[in-house]
Coordinates of C-alpha atoms in Angstrom, one line a residue:
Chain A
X280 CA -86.1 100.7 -188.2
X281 CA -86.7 101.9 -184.6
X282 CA -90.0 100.3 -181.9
X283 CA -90.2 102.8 -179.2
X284 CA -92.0 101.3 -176.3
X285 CA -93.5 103.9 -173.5
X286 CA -97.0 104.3 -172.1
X287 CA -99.5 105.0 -174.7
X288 CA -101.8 108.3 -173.5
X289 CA -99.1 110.5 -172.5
X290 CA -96.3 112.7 -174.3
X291 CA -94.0 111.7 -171.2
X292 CA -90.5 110.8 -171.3
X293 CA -91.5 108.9 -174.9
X294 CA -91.9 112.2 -176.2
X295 CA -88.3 113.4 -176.3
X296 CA -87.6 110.3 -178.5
X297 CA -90.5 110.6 -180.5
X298 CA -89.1 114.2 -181.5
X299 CA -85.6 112.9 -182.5
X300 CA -87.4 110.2 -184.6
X301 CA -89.9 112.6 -186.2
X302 CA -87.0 115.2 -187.5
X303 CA -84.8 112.8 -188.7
X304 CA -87.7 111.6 -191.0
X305 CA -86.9 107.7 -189.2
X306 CA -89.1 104.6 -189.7
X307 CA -90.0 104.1 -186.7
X308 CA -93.4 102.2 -184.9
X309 CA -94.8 103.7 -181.5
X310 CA -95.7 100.5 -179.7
X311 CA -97.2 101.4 -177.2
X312 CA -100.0 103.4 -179.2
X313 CA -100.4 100.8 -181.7
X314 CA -100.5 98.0 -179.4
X315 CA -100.9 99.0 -175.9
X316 CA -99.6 99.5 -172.2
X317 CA -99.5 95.4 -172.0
X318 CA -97.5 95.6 -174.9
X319 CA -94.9 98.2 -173.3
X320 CA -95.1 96.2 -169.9
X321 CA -93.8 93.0 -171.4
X322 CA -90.0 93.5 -171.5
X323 CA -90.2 94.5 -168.1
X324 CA -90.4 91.3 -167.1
X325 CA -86.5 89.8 -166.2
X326 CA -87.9 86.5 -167.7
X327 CA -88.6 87.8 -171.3
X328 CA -85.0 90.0 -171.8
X329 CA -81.1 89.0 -170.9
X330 CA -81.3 93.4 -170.8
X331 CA -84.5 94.4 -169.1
X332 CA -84.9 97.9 -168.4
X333 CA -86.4 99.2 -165.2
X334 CA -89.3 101.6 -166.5
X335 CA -90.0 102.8 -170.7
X336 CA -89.0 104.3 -172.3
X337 CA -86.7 101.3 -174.1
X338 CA -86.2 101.6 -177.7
X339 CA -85.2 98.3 -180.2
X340 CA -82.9 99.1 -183.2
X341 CA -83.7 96.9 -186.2
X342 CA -85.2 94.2 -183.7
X343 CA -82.2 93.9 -181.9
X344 CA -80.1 96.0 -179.7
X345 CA -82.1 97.0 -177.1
X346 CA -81.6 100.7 -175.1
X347 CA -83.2 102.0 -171.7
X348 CA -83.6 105.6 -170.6
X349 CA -84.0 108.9 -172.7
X350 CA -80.4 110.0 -172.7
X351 CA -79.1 106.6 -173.6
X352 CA -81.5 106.7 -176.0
X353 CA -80.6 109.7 -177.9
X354 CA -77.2 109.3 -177.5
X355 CA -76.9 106.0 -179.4
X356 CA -79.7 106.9 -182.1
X357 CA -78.4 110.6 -182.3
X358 CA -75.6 110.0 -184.5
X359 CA -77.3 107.7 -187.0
X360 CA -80.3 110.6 -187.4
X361 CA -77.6 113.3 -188.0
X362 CA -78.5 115.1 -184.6
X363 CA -75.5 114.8 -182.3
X364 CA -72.0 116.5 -182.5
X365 CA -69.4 114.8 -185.1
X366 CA -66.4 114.7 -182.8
X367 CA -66.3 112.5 -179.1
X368 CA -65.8 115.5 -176.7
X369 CA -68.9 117.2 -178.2
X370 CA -70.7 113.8 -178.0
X371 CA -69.4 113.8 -174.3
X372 CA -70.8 117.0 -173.7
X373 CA -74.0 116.9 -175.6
X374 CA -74.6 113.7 -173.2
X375 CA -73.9 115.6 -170.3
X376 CA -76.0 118.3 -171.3
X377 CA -79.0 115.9 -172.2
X378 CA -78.2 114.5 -168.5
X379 CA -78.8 117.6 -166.8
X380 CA -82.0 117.8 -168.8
X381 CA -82.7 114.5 -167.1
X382 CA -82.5 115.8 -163.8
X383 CA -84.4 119.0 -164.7
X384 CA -87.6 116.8 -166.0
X385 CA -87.4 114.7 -162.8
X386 CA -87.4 117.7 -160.7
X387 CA -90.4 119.0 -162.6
X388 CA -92.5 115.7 -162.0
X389 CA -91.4 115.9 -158.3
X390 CA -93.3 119.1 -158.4
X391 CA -96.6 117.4 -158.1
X392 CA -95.1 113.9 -156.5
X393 CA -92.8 115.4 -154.0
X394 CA -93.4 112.4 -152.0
X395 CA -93.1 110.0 -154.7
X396 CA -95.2 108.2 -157.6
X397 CA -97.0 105.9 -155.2
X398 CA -99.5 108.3 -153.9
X399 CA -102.1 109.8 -156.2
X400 CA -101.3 114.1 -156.7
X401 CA -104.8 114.7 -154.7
X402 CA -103.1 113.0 -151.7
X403 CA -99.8 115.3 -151.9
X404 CA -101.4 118.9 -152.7
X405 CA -100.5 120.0 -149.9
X406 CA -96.8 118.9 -150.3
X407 CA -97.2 120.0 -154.0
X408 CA -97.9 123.6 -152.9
X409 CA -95.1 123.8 -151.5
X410 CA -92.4 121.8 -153.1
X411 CA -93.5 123.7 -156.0
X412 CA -93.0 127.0 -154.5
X413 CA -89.6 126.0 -154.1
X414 CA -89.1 124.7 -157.7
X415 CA -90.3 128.3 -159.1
X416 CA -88.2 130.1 -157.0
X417 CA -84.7 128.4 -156.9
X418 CA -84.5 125.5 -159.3
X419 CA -86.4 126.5 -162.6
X420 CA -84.5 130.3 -163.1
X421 CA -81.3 128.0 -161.8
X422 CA -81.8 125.4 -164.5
X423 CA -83.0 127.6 -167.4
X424 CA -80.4 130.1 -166.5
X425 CA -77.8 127.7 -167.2
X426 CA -78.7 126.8 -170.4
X427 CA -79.7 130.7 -171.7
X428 CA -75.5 131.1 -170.6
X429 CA -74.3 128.4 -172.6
X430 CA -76.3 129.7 -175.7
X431 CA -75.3 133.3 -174.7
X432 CA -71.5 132.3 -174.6
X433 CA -71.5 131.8 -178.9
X434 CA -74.5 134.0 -180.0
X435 CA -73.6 132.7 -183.9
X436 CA -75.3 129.8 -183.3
X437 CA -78.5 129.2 -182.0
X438 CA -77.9 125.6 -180.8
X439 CA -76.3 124.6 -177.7
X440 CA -73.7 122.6 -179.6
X441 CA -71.7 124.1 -182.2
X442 CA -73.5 124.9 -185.6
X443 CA -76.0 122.0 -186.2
X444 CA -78.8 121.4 -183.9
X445 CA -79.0 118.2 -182.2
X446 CA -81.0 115.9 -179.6
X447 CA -80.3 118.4 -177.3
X448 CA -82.0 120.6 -178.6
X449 CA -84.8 119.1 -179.1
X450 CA -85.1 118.3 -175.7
X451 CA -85.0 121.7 -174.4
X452 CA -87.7 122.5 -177.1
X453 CA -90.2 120.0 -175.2
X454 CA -89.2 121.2 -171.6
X455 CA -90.0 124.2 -172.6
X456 CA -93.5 123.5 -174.4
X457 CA -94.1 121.5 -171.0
X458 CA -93.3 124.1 -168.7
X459 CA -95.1 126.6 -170.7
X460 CA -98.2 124.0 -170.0
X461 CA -97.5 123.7 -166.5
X462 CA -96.4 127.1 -164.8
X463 CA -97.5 129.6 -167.2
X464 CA -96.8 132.6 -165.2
X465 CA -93.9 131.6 -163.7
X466 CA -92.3 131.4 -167.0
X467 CA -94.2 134.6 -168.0
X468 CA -91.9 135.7 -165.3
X469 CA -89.3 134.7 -166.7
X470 CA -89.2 135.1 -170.6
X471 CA -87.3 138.6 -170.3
X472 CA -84.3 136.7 -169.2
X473 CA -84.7 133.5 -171.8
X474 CA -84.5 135.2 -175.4
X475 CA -81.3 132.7 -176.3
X476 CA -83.8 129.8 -175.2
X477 CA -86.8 131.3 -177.3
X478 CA -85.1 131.9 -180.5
X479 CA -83.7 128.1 -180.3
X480 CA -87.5 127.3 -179.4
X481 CA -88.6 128.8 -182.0
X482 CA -86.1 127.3 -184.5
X483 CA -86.5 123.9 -183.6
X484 CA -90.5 124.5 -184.8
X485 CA -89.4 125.5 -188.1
X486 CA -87.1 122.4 -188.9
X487 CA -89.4 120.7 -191.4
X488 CA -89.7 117.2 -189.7
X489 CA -90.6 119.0 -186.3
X490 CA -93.0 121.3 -188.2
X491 CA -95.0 118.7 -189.5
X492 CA -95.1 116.5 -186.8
X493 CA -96.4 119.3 -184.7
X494 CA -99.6 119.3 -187.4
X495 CA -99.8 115.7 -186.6
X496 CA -102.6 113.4 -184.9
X497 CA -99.1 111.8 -183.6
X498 CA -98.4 114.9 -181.6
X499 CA -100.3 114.1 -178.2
X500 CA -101.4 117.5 -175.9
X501 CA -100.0 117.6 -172.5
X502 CA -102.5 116.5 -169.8
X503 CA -102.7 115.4 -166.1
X504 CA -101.0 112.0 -166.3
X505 CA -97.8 112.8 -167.5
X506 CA -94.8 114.5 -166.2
X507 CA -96.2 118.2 -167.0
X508 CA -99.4 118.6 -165.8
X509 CA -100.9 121.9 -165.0
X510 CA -102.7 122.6 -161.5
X511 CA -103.4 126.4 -160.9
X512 CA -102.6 125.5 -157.3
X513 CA -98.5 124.8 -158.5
X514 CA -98.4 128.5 -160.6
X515 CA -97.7 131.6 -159.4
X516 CA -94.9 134.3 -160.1
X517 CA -91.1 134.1 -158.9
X518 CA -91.0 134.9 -155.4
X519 CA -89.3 134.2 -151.8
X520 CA -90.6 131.2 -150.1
X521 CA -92.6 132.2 -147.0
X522 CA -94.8 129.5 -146.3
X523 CA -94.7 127.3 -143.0
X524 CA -91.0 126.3 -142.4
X525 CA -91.7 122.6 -141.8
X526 CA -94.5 121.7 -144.2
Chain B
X57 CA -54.5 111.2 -165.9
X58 CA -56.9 111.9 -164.5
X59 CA -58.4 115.0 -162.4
X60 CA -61.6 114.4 -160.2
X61 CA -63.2 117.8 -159.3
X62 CA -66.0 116.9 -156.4
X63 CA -66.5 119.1 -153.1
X64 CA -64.3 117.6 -150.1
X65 CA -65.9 116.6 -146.6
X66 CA -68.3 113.7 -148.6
X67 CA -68.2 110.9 -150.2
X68 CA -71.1 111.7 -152.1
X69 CA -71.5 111.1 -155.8
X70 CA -67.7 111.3 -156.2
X71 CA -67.4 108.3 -155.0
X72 CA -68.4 106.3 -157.6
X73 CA -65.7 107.7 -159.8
X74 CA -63.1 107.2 -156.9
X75 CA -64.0 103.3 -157.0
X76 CA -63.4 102.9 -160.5
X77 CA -60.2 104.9 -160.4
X78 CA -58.8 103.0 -157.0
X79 CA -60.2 99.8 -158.4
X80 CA -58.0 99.8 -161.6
X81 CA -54.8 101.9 -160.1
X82 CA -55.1 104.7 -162.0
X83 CA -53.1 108.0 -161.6
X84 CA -55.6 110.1 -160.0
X85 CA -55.8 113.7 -158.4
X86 CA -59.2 114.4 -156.3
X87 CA -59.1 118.3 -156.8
X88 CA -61.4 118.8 -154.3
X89 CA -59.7 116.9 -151.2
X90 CA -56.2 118.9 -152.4
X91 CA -57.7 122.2 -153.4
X92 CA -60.8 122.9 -151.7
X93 CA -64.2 123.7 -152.8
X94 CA -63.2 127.0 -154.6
X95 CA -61.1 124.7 -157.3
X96 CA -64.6 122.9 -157.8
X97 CA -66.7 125.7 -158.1
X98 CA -64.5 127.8 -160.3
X99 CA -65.5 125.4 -163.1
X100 CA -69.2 125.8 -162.8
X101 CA -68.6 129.5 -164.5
X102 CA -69.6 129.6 -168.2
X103 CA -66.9 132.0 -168.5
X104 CA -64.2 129.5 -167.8
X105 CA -64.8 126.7 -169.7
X106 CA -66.6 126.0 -173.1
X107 CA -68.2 122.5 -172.0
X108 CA -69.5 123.7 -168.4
X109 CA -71.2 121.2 -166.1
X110 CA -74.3 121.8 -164.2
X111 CA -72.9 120.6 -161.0
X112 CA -70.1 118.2 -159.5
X113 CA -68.5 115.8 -160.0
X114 CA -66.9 116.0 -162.9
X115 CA -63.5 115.2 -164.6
X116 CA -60.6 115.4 -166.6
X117 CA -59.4 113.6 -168.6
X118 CA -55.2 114.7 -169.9
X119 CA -56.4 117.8 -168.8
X120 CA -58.1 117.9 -172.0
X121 CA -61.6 116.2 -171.9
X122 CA -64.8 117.5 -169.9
X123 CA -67.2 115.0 -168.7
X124 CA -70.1 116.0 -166.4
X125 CA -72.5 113.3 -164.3
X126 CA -71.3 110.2 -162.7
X127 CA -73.0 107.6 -165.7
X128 CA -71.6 110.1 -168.5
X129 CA -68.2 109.9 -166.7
X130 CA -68.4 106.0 -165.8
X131 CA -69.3 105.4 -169.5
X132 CA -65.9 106.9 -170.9
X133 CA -63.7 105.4 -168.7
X134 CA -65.0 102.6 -168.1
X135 CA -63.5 101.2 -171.0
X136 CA -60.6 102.7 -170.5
X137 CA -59.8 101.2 -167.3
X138 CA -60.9 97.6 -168.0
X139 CA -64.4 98.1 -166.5
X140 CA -67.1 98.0 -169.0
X141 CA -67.9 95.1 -171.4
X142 CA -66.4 94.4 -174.3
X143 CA -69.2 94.8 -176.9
X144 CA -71.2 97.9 -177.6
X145 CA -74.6 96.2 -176.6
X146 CA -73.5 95.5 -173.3
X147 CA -72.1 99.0 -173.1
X148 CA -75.4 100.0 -173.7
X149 CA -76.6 97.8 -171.2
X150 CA -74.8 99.1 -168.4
X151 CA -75.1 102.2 -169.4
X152 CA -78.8 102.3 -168.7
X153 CA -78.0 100.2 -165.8
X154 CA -75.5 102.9 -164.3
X155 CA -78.8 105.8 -165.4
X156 CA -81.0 103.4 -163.2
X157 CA -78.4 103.5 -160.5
X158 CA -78.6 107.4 -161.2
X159 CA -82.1 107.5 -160.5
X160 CA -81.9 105.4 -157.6
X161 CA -79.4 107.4 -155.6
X162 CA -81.4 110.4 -156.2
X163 CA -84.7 108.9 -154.7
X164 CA -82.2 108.4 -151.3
X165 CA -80.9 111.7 -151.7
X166 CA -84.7 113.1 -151.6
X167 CA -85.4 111.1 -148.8
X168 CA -84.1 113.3 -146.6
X169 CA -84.5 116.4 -148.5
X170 CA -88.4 115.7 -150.4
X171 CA -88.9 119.7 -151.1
X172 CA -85.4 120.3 -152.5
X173 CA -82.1 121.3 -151.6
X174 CA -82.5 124.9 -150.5
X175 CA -83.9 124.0 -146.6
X176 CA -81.9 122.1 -144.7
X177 CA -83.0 118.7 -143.1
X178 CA -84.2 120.0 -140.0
X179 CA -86.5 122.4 -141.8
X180 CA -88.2 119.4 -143.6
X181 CA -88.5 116.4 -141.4
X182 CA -92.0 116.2 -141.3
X183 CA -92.3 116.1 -145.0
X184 CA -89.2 113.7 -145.1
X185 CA -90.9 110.6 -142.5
X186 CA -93.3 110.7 -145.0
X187 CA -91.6 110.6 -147.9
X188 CA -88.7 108.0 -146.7
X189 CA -91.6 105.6 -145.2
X190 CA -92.7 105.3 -148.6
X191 CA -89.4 105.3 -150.3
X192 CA -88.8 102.3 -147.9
X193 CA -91.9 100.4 -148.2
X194 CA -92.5 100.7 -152.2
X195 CA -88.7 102.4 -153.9
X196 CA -86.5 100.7 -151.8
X197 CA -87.8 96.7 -152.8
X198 CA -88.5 97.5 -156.3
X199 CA -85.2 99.0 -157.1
X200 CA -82.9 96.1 -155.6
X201 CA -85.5 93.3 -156.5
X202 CA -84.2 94.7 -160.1
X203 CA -80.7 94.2 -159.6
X204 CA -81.2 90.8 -157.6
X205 CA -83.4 89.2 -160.7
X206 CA -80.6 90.7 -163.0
X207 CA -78.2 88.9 -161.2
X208 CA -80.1 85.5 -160.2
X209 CA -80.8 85.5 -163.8
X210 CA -77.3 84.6 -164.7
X211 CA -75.7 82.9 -161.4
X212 CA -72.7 81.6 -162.9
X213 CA -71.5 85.1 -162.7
X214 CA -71.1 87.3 -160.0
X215 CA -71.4 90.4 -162.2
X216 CA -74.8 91.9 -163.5
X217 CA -73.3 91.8 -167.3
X218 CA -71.3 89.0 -168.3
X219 CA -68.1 87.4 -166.5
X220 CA -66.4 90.2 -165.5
X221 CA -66.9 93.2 -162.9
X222 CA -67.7 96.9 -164.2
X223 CA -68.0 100.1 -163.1
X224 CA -71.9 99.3 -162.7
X225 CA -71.1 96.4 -159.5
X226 CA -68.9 99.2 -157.7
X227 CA -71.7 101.5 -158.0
X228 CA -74.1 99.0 -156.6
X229 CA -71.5 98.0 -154.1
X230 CA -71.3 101.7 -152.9
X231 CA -75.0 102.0 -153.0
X232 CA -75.7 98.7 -151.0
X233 CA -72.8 100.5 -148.3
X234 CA -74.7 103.6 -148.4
X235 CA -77.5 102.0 -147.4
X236 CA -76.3 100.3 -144.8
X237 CA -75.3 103.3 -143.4
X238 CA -78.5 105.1 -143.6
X239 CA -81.1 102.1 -143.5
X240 CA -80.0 99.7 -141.5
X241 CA -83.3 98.2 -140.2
X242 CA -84.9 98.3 -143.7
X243 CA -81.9 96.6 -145.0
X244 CA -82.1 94.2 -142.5
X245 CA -85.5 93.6 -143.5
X246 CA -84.9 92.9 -146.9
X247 CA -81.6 91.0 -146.6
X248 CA -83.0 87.6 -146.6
X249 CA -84.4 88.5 -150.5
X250 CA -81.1 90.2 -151.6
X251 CA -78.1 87.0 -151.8
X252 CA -77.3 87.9 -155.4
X253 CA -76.3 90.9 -154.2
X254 CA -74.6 90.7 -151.2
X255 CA -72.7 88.2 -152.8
X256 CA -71.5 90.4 -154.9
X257 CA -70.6 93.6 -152.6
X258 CA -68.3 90.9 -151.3
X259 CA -67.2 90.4 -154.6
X260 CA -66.2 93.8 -155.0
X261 CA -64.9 94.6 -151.7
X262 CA -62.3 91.8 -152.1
X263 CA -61.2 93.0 -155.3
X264 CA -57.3 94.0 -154.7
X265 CA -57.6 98.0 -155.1
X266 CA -60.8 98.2 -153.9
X267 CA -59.5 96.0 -150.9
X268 CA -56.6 98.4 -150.3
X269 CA -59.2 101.8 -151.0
X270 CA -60.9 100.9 -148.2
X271 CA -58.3 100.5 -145.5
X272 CA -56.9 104.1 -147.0
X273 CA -57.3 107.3 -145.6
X274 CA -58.6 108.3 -148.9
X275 CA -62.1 106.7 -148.5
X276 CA -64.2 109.2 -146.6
X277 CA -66.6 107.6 -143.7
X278 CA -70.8 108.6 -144.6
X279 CA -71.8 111.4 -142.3
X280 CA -74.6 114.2 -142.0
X281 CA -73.5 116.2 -145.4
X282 CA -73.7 114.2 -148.1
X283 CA -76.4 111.6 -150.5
X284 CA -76.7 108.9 -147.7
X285 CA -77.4 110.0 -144.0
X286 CA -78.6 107.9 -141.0
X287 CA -81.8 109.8 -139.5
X288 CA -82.9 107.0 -136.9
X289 CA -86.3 108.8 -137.5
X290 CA -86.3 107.7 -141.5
X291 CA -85.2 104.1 -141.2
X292 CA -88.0 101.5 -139.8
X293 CA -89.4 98.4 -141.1
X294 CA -90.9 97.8 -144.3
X295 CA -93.9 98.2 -143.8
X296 CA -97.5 99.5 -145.2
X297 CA -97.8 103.2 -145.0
X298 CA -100.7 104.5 -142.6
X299 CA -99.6 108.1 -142.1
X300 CA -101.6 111.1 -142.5
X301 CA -102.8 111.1 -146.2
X302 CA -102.1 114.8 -147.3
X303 CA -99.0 115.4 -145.2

């Protein structure tokens, strides 16, 4: 029996959770839509845990153990849902991979927060423009590239760890679906080069649990609150940076 | 046995695996420092390796086992060298806590570079005041207020889990140096607020191999290249942030 606490109104960060949970079938509550952000806000508080995290998602297991941050997450709940490697060194590297997956989301939010989460995005879009310039250019074929190698390096699987699919996968399945959402053409751009990451795309769609909860009301849309948000302004094709050199 | 593969000429983010190696005397080679940056790099091609990482450091373990990112790395050995608790909850604990440390250092790493690592500094300054007044007035407080309630929760240990140090205290301990280094009159600032912690980087930094670390030529001084740098135009007061609203 699993509470997943995070922001109700967003896919966010909850989301890659939310997708472990709904393939694996789990029993699981999303407490943050059933009861509310004060809800999720709660175990903030130092006073109210001897584990607080510093920001949801948090996730209790049967009421008692108590995990912060995606990747922890997934890689305590992955084994007990039948969606992480069955030896440690591909548990090690499924972690690491899920990691750098970390890092790739928090560059995409940086996108339209390049000078952090206190400002609103209309007071940054100038920064945006061109942090995201940037991002299309260098980081996005840099990350993607290095996960199309990995599945290019065993073409008889189409998961990035060995011959099952796990939390990994999954993962990359919703950065893609969000960066789809966000920077259409840049990944138009890009799709020649990403067939490996399409056909594990599209089989993670087809595993039963994930199909249905894609036909869900529990499946939120992307929008402008959460970490992929789409602003024309941020789009564009793959090309050299050539904008004002200190801006 | 273990192999540490991080570029040479920083501290860096290899540092917090040095400290947990020096701290517990292990047998330790820092590839890098011996070999030179071609060693590291050589591993970051798919073709060489069946677990690559996205990016240093990462380490060896026997030379058999691959782990990539400083909290994936810190989490297996951890244990191994006396430095983690002794359950799995507060493994899981400071686990998250060590992904929070993560997310920290990357938010110091940003200050200086807020539109990504492919301009250098001096092509981004502008951007970077603005970002690192914010990061000191709002990031900065909220991230070690964290760690100080952790800690003043529980003040008959010195530790942030239970009665004994882990890997989690040297990485705050490093952190709190870094800072030092590249904030001094923010630190300053906050000093009066942060007791918990500064009692225990002491803590730490009388510890007998991190004691004996520090007076080696092995630990590298901060400088210009690496996560923390001194700017004198990025440190300042905490204070509210009147700057130009779209820049």
């Amino acid at each position: 029996m699993y509470d997943l606490y995070y922001w109700p109104g967003i896919p966010g960060r909850g989301e890659f959770i939310r997708l472990a949970l709904e393939d694996a079938g789990a029993d699981y509550v999303d407490i943050g839509r059933r009861d509310g952000a004060g809800a999720v806000a709660w175990y903030l508080d130092v006073a109210h845990t001897d584990a607080p995290p510093f920001a949801p998602p948090y996730l209790e297991v049967d009421g008692k153990v108590r995990l912060s941050h995606v990747a922890n997450i997934l890689r305590v709940i992955g084994p007990e849902l039948h969606l992480a490697p069955d030896n440690a060194d591909g548990q090690n590297f499924a972690h690491g991979l899920q990691l750098t997956i970390t890092d790739f989301v928090s560059e995409i939010h940086d996108t339209h927060h390049p000078l952090g989460p206190e400002l609103y995005y209309e007071e940054q879009t100038t920064v945006s423009k061109r942090r995201a310039a940037l991002f299309r250019t260098h980081r996005l074929p840099k990350y993607l590239g290095y996960f199309e190698d990995i599945l290019a390096s065993h073409p008889q699987s189409p998961w990035l760890i060995g011959e099952n699919a796990t939390t990994v996968d999954l993962s990359l399945f919703q950065v893609m679906a969000g960066l789809r959402y966000a920077f259409p053409t840049a990944i138009e751009h890009l799709d020649n080069a990403l067939g490996h990451i399409q056909a594990l795309c599209a089989a993670v769609s087809e595993r039963p649990g994930i199909a249905a909860y894609l036909e869900s009301p529990r499946r939120q849309s992307f929008n402008q609150q959460g970490v992929f948000r789409h602003y024309p302004e941020l789009d564009g094709p793959i090309e050299p940076d050539n904008s004002d050199p200190d801006l």
